[in-house]
mmCIF file of C-alpha atoms in Angstrom:
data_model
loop_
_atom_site.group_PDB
_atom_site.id
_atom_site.type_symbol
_atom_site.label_atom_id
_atom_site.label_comp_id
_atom_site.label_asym_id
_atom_site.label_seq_id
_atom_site.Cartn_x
_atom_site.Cartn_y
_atom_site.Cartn_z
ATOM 1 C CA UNK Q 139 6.951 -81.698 17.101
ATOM 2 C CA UNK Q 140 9.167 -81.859 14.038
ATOM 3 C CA UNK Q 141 11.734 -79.213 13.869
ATOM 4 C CA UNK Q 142 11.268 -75.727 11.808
ATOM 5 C CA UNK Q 143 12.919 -76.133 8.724
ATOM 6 C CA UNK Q 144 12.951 -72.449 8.180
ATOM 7 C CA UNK Q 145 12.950 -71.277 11.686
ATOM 8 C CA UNK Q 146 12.698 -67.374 12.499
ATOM 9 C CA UNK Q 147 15.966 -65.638 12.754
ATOM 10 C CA UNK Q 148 16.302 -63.580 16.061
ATOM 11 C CA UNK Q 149 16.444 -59.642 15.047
ATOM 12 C CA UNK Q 150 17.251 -56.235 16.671
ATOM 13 C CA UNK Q 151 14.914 -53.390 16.491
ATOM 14 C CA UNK Q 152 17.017 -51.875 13.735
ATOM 15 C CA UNK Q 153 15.812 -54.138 11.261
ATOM 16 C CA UNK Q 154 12.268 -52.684 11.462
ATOM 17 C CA UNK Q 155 13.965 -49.575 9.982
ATOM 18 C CA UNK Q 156 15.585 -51.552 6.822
ATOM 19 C CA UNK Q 157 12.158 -53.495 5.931
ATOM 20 C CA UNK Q 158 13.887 -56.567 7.052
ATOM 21 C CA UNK Q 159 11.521 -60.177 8.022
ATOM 22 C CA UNK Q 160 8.345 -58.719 8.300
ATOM 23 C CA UNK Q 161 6.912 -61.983 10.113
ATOM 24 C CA UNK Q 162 9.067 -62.180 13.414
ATOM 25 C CA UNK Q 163 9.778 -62.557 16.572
ATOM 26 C CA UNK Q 164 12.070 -61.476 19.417
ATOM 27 C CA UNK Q 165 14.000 -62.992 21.843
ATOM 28 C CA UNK Q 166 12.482 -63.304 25.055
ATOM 29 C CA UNK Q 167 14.747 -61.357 27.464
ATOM 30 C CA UNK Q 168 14.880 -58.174 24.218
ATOM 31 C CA UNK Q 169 13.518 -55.178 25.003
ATOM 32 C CA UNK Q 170 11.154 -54.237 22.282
ATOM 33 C CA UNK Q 171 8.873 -50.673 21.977
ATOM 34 C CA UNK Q 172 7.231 -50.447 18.381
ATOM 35 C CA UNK Q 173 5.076 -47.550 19.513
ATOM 36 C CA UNK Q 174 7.898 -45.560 19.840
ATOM 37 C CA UNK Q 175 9.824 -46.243 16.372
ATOM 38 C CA UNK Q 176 10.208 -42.675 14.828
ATOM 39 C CA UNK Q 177 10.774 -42.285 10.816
ATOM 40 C CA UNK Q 178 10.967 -38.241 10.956
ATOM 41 C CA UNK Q 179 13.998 -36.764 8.837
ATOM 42 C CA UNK Q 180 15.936 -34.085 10.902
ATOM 43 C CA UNK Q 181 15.269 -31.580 7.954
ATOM 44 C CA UNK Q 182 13.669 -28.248 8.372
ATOM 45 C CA UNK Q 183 9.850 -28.035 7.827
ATOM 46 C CA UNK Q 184 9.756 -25.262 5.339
ATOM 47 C CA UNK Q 185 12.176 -27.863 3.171
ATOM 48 C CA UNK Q 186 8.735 -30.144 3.387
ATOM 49 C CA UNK Q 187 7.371 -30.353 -0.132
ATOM 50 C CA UNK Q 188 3.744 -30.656 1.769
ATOM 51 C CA UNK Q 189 4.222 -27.001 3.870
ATOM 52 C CA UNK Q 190 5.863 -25.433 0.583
ATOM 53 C CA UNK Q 191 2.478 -25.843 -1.472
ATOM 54 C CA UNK Q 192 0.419 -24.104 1.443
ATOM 55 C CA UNK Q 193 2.764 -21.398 2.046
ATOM 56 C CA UNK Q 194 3.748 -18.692 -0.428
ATOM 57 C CA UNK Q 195 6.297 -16.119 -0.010
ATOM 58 C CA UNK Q 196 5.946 -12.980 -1.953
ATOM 59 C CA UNK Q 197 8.317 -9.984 -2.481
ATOM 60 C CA UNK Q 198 5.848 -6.699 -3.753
ATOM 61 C CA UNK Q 199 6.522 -3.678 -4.683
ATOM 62 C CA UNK Q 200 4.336 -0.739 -4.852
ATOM 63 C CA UNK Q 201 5.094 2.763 -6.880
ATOM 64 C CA UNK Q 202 2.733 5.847 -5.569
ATOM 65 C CA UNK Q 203 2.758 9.031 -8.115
ATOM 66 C CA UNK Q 204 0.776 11.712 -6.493
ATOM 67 C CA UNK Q 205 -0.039 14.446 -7.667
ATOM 68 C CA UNK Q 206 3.056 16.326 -5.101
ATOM 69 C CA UNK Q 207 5.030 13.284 -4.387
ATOM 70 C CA UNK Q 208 6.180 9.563 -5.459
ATOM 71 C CA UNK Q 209 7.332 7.054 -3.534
ATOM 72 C CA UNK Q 210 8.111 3.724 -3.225
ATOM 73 C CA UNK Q 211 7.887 0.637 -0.694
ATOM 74 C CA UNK Q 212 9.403 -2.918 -0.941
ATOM 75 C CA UNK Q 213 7.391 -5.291 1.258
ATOM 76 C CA UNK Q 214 6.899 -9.201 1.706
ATOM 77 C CA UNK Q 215 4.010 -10.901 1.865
ATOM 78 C CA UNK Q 216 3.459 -14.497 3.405
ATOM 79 C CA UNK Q 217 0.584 -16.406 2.070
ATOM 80 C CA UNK Q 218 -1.152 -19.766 3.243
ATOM 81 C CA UNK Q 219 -3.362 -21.727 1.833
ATOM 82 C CA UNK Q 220 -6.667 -22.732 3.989
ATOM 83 C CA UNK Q 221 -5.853 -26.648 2.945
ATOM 84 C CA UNK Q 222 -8.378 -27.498 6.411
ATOM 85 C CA UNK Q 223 -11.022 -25.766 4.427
ATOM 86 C CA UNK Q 224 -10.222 -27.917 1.042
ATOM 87 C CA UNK Q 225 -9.693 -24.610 -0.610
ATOM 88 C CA UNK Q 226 -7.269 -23.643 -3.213
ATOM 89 C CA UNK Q 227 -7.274 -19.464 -1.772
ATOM 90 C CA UNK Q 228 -4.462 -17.813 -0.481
ATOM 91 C CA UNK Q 229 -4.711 -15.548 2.493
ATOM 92 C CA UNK Q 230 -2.058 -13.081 3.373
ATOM 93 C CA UNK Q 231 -0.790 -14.152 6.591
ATOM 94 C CA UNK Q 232 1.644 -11.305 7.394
ATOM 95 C CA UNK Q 233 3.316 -8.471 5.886
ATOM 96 C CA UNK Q 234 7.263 -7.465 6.672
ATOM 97 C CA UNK Q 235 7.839 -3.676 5.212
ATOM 98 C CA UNK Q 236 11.691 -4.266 3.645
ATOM 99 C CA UNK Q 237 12.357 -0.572 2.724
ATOM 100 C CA UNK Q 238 10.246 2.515 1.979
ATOM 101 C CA UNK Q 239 11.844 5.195 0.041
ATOM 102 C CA UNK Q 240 11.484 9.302 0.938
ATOM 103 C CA UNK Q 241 8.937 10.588 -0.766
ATOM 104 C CA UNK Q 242 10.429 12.760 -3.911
ATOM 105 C CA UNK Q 243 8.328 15.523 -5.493
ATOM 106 C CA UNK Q 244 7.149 14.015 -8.558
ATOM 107 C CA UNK Q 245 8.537 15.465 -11.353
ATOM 108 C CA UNK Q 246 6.895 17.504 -14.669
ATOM 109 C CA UNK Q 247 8.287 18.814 -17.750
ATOM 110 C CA UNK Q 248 5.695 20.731 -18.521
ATOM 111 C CA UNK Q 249 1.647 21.417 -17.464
ATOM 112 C CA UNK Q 250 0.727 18.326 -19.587
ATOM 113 C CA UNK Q 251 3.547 16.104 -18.949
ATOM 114 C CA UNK Q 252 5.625 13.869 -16.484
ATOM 115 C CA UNK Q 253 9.382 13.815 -16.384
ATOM 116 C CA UNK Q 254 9.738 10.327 -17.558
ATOM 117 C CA UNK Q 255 13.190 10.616 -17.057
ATOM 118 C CA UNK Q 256 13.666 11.610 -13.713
ATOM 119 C CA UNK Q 257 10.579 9.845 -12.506
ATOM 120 C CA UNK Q 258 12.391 6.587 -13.589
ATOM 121 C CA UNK Q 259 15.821 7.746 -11.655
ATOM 122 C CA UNK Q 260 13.855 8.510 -8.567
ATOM 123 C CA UNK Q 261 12.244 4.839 -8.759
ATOM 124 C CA UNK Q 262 15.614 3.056 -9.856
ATOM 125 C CA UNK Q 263 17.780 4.895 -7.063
ATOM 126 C CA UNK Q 264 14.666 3.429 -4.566
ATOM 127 C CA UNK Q 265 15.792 -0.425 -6.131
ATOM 128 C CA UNK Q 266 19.735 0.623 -5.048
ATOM 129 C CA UNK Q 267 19.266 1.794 -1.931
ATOM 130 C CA UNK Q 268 16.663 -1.198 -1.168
ATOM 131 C CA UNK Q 269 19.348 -3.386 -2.436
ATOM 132 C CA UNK Q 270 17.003 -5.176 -4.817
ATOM 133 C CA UNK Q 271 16.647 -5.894 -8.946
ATOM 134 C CA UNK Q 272 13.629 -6.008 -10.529
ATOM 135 C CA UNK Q 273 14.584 -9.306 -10.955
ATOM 136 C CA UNK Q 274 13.719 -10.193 -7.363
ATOM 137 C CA UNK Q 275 10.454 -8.531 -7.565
ATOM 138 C CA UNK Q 276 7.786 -11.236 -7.628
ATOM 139 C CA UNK Q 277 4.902 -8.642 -7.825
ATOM 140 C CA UNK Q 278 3.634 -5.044 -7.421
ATOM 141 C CA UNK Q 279 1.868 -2.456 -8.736
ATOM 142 C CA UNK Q 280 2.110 1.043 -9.598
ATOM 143 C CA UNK Q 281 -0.838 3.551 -9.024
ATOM 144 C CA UNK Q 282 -1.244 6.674 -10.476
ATOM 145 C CA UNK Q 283 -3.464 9.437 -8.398
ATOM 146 C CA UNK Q 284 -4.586 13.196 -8.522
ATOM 147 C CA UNK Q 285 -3.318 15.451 -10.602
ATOM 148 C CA UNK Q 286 -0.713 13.348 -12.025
ATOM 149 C CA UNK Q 287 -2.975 10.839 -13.639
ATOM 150 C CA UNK Q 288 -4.489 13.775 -15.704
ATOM 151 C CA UNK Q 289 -1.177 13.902 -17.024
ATOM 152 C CA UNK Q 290 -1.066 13.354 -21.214
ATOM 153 C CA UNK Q 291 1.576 10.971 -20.614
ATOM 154 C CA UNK Q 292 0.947 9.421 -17.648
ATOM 155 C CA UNK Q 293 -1.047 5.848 -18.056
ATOM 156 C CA UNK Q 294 1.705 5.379 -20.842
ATOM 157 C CA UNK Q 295 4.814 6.335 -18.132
ATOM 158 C CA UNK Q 296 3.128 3.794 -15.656
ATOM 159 C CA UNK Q 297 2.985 0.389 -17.937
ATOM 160 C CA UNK Q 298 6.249 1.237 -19.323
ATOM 161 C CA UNK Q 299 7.120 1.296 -15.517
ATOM 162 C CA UNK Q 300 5.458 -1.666 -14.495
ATOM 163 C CA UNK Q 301 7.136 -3.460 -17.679
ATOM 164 C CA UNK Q 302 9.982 -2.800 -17.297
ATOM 165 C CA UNK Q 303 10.453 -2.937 -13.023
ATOM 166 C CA UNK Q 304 9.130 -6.155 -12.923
ATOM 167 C CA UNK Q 305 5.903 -8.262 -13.352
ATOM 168 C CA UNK Q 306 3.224 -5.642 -11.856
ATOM 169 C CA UNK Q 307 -0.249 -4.304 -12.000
ATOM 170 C CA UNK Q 308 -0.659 -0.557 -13.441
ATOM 171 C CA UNK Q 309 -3.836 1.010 -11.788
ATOM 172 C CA UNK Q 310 -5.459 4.489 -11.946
ATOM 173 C CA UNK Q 311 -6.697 5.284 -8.633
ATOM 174 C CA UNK Q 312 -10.086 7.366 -9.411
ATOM 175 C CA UNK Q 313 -11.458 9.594 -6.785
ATOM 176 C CA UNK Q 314 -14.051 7.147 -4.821
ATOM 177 C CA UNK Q 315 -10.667 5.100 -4.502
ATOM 178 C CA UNK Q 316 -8.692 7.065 -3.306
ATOM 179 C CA UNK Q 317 -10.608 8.259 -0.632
ATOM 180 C CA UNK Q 318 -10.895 5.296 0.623
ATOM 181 C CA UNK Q 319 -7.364 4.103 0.294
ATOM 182 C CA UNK Q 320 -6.435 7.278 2.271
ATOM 183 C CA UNK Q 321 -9.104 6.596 5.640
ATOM 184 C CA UNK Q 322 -7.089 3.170 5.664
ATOM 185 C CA UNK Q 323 -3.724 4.292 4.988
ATOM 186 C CA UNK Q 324 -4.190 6.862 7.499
ATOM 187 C CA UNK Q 325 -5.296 4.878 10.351
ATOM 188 C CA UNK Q 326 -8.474 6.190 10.292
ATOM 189 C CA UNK Q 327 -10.525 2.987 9.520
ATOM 190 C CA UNK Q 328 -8.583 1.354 12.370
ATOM 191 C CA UNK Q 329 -9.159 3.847 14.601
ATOM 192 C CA UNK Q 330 -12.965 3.667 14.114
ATOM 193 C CA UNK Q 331 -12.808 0.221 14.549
ATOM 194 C CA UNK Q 332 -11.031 -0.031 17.456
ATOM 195 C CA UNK Q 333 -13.034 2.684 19.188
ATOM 196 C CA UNK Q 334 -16.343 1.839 17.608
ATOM 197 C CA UNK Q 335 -16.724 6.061 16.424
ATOM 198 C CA UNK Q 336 -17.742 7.636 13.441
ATOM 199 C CA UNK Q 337 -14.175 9.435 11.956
ATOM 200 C CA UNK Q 338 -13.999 11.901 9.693
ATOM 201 C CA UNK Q 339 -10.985 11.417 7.445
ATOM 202 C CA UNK Q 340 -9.722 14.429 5.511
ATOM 203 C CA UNK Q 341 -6.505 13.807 2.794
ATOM 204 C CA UNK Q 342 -5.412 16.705 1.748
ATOM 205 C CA UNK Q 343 -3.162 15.700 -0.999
ATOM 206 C CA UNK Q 344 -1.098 18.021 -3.620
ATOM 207 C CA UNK Q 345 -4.058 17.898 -6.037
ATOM 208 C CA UNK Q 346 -7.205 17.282 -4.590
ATOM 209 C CA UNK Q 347 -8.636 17.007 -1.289
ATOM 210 C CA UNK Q 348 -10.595 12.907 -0.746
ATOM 211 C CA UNK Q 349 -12.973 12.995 1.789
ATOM 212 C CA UNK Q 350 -13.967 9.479 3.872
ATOM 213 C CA UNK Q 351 -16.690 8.892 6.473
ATOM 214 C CA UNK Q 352 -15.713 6.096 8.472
ATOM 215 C CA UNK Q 353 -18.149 4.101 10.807
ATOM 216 C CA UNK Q 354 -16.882 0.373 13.103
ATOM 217 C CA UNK Q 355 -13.844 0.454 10.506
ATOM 218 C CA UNK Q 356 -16.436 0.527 7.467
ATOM 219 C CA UNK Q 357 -15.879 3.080 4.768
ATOM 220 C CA UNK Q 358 -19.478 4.194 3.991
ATOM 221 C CA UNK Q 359 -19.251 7.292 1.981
ATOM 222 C CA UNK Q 360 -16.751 8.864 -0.197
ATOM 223 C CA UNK Q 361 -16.114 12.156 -2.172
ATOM 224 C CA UNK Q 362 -13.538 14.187 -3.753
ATOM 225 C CA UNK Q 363 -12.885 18.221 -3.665
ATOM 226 C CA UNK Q 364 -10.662 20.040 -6.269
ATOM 227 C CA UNK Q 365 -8.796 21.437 -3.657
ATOM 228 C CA UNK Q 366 -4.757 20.353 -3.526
ATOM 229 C CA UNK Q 367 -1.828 22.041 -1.936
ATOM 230 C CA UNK Q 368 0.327 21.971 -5.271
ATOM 231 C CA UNK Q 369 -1.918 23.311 -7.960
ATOM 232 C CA UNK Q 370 0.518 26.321 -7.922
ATOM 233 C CA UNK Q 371 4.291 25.806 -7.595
ATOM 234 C CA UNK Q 372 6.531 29.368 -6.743
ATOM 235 C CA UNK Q 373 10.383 29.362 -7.325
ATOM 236 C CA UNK Q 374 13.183 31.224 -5.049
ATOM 237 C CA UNK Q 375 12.239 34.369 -6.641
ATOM 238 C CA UNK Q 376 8.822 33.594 -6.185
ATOM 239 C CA UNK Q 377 7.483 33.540 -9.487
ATOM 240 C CA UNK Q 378 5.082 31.121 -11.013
ATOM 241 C CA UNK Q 379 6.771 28.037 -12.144
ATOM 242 C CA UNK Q 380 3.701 25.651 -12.487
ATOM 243 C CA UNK Q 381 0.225 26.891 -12.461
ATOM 244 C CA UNK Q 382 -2.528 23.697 -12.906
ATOM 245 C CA UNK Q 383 -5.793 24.681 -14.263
ATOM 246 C CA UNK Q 384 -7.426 24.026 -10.960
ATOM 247 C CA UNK Q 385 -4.314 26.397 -9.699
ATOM 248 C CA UNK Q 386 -5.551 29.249 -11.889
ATOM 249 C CA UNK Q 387 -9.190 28.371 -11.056
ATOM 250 C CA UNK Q 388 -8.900 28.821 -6.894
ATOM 251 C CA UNK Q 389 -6.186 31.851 -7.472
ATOM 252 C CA UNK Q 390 -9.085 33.921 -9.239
ATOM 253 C CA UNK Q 391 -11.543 33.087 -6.497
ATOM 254 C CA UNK Q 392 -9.155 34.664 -4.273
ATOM 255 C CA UNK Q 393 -9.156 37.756 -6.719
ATOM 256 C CA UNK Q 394 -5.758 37.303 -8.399
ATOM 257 C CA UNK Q 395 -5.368 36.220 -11.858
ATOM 258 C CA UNK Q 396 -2.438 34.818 -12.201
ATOM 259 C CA UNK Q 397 -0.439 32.817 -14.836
ATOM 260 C CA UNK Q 398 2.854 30.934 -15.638
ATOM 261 C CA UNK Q 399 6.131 33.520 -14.796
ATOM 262 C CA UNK Q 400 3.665 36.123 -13.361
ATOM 263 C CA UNK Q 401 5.042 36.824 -9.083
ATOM 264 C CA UNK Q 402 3.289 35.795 -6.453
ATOM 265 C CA UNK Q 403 4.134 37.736 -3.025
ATOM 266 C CA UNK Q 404 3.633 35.877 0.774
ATOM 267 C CA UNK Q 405 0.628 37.940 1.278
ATOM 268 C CA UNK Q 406 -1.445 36.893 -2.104
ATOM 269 C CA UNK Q 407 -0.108 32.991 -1.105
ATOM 270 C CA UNK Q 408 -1.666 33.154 2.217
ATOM 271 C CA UNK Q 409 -4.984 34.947 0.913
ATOM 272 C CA UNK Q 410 -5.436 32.197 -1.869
ATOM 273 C CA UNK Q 411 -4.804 29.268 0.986
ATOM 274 C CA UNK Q 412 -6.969 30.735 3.387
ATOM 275 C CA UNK Q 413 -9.760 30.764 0.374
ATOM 276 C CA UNK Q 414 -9.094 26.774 -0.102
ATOM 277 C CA UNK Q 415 -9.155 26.052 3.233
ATOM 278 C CA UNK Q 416 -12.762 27.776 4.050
ATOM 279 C CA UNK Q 417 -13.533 26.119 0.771
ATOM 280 C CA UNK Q 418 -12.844 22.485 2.431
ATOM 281 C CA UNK Q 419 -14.008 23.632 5.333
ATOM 282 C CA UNK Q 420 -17.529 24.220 3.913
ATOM 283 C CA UNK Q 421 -17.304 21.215 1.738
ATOM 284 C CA UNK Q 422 -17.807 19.010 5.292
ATOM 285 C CA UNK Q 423 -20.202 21.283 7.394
ATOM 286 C CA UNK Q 424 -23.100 23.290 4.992
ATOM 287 C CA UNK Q 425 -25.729 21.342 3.158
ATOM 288 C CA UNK Q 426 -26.404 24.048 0.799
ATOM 289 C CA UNK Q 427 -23.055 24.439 -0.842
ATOM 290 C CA UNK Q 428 -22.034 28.390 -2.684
ATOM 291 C CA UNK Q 429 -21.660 28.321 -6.337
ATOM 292 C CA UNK Q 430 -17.883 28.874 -6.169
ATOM 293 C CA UNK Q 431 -17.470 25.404 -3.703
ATOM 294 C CA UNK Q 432 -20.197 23.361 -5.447
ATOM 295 C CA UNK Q 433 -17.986 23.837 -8.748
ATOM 296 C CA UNK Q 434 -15.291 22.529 -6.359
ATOM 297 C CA UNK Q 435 -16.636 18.680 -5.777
ATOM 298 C CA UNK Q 436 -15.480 15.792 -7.979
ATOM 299 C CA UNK Q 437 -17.858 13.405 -6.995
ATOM 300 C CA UNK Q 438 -21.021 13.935 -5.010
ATOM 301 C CA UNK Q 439 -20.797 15.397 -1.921
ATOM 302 C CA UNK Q 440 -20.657 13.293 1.623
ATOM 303 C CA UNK Q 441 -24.143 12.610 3.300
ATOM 304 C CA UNK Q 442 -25.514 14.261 6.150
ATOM 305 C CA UNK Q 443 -22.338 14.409 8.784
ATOM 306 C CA UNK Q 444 -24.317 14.454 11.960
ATOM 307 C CA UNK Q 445 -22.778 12.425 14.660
ATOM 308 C CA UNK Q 446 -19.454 12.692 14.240
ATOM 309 C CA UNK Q 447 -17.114 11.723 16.736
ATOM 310 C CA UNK Q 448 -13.471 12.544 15.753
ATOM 311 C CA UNK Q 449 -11.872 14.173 12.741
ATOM 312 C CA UNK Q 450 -8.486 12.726 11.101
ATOM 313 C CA UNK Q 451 -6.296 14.848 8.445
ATOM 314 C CA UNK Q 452 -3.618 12.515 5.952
ATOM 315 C CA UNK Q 453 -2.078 13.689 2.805
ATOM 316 C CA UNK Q 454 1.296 16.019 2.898
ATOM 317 C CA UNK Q 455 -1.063 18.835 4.262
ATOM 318 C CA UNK Q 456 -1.855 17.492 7.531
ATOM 319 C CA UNK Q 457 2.125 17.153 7.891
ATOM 320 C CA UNK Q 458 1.519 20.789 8.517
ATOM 321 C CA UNK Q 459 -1.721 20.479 10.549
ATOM 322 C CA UNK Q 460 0.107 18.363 13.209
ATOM 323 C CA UNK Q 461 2.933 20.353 12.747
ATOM 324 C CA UNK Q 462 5.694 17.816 11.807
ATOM 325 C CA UNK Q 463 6.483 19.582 8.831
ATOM 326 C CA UNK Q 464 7.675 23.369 8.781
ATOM 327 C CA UNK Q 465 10.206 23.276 5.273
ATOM 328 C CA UNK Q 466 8.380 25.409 2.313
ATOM 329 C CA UNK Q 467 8.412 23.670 -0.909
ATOM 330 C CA UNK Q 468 7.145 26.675 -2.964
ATOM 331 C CA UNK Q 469 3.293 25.764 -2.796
ATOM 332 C CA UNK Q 470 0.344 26.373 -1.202
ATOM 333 C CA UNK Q 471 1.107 23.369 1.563
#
């Protein structure tokens, strides 16, 4: 047989990694494994261009202002993308709370307006202490709730807010809402769940009082009761320094009629709580509601309660009814 005139060069294995002679062939006593050839880079797999379109890192904010107290909680939130499923979605994955404020009393200037001022250094001291910019904030929201949202000011307070903190949602929470929020802020809805009973939730917030019915971690029935612990704000020398509407309302169905500056001893406070809490009271045991608590409801009232198996209180009130709170803030809590 003539010879080769371009006869195959004998190669190493590292050639394979350079693209080199394609059409090949090794010397008999080499020890060749293609099978095992690896072309992974060392680098990190979150630096992988393919992993950084399904996974989405988030940092959220989110701005409460109750109708007693604001506060404020930095979070993030991981995202993925269900790329198995061909589907463009993102699911939250996880959620890693970063900081959450003290809750401040949320400030008024008056019966019909918000402190915008202090309201905003109460939310910017939250940034400093968090050790973030709005700049880093990649999304949020602020939601305005109770008696705060009926506020003249308020929706206007809350965009300016969510302009000017960073790129977030402004929301109004209305009563159905809130109700709801509160049975799974409170644990309730998990609870349920988790035990398989029908819970009672009860929020007793500093404007109104949201009631949820909870069944297998399913919110089935909501409704709202004009019934809040800081309708009616005292100062050191126990005079009247904020009296809300509702405030004046419950007051007189105690038998006092009261107004802004008039005093207010220990002995008329505990008579006009003790009315609001038979009023809430009645509001989740008797079908045929008095006048006086009928005017009370917001919303319809909760179906037929038979069957429940556990009651749960959330709001700053029940920080009283479990009796983690004892300081007196000058209202009816």
């Amino acid at each position: 047989m003539p010879d080769n005139p371009n006869p195959k060069r004998p190669h190493k294995l590292e050639d394979h990694l350079h693209g080199r002679d394609y059409d090949h062939s090794h010397d008999a006593d080499e020890e060749v494994d293609h099978d095992h050839d690896h072309y992974e880079t060392d680098g990190r797999l979150e630096d992988n261009a393919l992993w950084i379109q399904d996974h989405v890192s988030l940092l959220s904010v989110g701005i409460d202002i109750g109708s007693s107290g604001t506060q404020v909680i930095f979070s993030r939130i991981n995202l993925r993308r269900m790329g198995e499923e061909l589907s463009s979605r993102y699911f939250v994955v996880s959620r890693e709370t970063l900081f959450q404020s003290p809750v401040s009393l949320t400030p008024y200037r008056s019966e019909e307006l918000i402190d915008d001022a202090e309201l905003g250094a109460i939310i910017d001291r939250a940034f400093a202490d968090a050790g973030l910019h709005p700049d880093n904030i990649d999304t949020g929201v602020v939601i305005l709730t109770g008696e705060a949202l009926r506020r003249e000011n308020a929706e206007a307070i809350a965009s300016v807010l969510a302009e000017q903190r960073g790129e977030f949602v402004c929301a109004t929470a209305g009563h159905h809402m809130e109700s709801m929020l509160a049975a799974f802020g409170s644990g309730a809805a998990r609870v349920s769940h988790d035990s398989g009973k029908r819970i009672l939730n009860v929020d007793i917030g500093g404007g109104t009082t949201k009631l949820a019915l909870v069944e297998r971690g399913k919110v089935i029935a909501t409704a709202a009761v004009h019934v809040g612990g800081r309708l009616l704000v005292i100062d050191e020398a126990r005079r009247i320094v904020r009296l809300d509407p509702a405030g004046r309302h419950l007051a007189a169905q105690a038998g006092f009629r009261w107004s802004r500056g008039d005093v207010a001893d220990a002995a008329a406070m505990e008579r006009v709580a003790e009315w609001m809490a038979e009023a809430i009271l009645a509001s989740v045991s008797e079908r045929s509601f008095p006048a006086e608590v009928q005017s009370l409801f917001l919303t319809e009232p909760l179906p037929r309660l038979d069957g429940i198996d556990g009651v749960m209180f959330s709001g700053g009130v029940a920080e009283y009814v479990y009796q983690r709170e004892t300081r007196e803030f000058g209202d009816m809590g």
